[in-house]
GROMACS .gro file of C-alpha atoms in nm:
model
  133
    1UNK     CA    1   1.021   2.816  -0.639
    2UNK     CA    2   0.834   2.547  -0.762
    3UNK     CA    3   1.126   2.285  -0.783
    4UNK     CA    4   1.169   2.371  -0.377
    5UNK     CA    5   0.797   2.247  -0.360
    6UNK     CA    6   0.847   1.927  -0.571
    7UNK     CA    7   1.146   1.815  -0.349
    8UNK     CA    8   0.917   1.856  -0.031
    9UNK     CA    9   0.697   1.530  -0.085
   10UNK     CA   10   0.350   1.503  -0.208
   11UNK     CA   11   0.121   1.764  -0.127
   12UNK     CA   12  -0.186   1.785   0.155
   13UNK     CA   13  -0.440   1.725  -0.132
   14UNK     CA   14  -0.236   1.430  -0.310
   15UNK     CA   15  -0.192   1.259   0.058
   16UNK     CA   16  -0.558   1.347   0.109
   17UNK     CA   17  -0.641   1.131  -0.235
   18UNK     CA   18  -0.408   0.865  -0.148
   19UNK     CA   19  -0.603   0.819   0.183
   20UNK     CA   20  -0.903   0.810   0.048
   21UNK     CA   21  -0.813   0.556  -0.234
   22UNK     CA   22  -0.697   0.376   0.058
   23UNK     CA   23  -1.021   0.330   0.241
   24UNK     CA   24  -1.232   0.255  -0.095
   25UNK     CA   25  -0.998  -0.042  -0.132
   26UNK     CA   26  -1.062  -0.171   0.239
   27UNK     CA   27  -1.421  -0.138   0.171
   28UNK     CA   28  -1.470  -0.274  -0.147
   29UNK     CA   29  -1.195  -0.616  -0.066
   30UNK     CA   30  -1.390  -0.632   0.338
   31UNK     CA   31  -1.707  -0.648   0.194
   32UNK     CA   32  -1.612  -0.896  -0.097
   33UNK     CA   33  -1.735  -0.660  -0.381
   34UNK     CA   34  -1.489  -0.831  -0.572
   35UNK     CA   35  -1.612  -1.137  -0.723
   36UNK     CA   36  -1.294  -1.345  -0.695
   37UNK     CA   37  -1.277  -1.694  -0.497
   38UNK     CA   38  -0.897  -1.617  -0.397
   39UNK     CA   39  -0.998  -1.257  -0.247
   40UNK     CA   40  -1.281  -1.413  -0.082
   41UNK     CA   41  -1.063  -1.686   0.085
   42UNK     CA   42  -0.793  -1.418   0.207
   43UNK     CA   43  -0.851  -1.106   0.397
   44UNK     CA   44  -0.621  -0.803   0.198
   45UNK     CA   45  -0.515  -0.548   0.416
   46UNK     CA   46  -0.413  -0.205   0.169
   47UNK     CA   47  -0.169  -0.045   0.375
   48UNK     CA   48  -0.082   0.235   0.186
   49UNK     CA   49  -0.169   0.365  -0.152
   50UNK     CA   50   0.086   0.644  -0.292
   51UNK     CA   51  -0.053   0.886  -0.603
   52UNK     CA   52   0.157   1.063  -0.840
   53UNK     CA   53   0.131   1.396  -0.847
   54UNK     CA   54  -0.101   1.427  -1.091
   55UNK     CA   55  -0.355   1.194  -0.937
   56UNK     CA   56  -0.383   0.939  -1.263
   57UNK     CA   57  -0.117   0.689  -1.113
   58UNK     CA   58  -0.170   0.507  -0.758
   59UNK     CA   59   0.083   0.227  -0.624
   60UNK     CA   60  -0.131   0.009  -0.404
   61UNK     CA   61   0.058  -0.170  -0.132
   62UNK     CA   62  -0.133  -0.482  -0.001
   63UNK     CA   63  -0.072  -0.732   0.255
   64UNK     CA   64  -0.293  -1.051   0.282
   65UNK     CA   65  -0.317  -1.165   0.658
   66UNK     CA   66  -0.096  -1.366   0.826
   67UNK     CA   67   0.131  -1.320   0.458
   68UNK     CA   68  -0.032  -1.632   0.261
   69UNK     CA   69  -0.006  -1.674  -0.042
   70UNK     CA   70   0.073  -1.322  -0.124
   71UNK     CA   71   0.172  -1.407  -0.521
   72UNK     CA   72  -0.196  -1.529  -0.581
   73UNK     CA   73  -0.367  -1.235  -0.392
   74UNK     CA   74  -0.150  -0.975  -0.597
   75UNK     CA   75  -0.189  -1.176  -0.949
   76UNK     CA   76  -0.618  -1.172  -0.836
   77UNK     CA   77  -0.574  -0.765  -0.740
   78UNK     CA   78  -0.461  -0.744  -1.100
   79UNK     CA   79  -0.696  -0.947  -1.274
   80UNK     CA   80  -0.962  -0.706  -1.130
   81UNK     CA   81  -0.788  -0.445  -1.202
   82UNK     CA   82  -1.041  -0.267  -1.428
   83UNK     CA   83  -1.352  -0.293  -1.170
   84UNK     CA   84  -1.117  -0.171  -0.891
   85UNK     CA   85  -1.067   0.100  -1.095
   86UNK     CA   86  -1.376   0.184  -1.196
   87UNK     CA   87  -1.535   0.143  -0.804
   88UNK     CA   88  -1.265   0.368  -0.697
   89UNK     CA   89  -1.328   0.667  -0.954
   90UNK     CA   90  -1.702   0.628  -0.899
   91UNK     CA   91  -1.624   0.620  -0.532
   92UNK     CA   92  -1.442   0.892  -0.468
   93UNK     CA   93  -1.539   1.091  -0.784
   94UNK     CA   94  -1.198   1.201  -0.942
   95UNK     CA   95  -1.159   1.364  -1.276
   96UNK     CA   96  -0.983   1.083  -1.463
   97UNK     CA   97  -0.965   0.723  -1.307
   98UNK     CA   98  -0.630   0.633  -1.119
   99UNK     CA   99  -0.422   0.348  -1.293
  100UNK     CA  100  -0.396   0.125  -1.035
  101UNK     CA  101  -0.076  -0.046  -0.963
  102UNK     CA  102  -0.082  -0.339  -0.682
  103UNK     CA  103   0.202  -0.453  -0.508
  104UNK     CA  104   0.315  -0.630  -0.179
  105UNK     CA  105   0.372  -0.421   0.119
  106UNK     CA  106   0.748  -0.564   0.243
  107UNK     CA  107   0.767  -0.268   0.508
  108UNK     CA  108   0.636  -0.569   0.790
  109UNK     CA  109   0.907  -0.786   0.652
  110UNK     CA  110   1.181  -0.509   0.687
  111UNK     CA  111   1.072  -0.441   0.989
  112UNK     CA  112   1.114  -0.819   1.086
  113UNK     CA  113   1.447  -0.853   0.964
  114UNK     CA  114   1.569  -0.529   1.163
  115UNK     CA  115   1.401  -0.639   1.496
  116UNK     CA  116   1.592  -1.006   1.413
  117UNK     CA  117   1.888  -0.825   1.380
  118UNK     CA  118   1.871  -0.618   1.661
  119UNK     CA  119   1.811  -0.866   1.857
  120UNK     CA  120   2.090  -1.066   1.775
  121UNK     CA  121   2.361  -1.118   2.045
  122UNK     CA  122   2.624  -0.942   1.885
  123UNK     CA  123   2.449  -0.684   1.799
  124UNK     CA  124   2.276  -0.633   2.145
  125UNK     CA  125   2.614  -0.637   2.276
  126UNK     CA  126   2.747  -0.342   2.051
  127UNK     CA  127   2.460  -0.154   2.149
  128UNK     CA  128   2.533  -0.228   2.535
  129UNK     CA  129   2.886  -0.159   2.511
  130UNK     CA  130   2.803   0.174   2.322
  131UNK     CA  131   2.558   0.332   2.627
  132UNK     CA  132   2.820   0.263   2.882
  133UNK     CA  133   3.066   0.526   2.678
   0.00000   0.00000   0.00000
């Protein structure tokens, strides 16, 4: 029974972590707790943080705005790592301090390339050509 439950996704309360991770990130890089001149030059937006089941793990996906220089906002997110860390387990009071992993959200850029395709005259159309059947 509990192998059905694994295969379902994360749980309510793991989601409900993630979330909250989340917004204690938003905070903390909005404000400019972080005492870092390239994460006070570039607004982050976390999009999404996913936890591990067992809450100790959480994959941060960030997206600076407009995109700029992503590589230097992700290589500043992990050089303040450790206060992140700390902020967030104070924060949100969890058992054992998440490991925080950062990493670029490419979901906007997938979603880019699909609408480019899709909009490509070929492809629109295929898709013409296939209501009309």
């Amino acid at each position: 029974m509990r192998h059905t439950e694994q295969s379902q996704g994360p749980s309510v309360r793991v989601l409900r972590v993630g979330e909250q991770v989340r917004h204690v990130l938003s905070e903390i890089l909005a404000r400019g707790d972080v005492h870092d001149d390239v994460l006070a030059s570039h607004p982050v937006s976390v999009t999404e943080v996913r936890m591990s089941p067992d809450l100790r793990h959480a994959t941060v996906f960030v997206k600076p705005l407009l995109g700029r220089d992503e590589e230097a906002v992700i290589k500043a997110l992990r050089t303040n790592t450790a206060y992140l860390q700390r902020e967030v387990a104070h924060r949100i009071r969890m058992k054992y301090a998440a490991k925080l992993k950062f990493l670029p959200d490419e979901s906007f850029d997938e979603a880019s390339h699909i609408d480019k395709l899709l909009r490509d005259p070929k492809v629109a159309r295929d898709l013409e050509s296939g209501e009309d059947e």
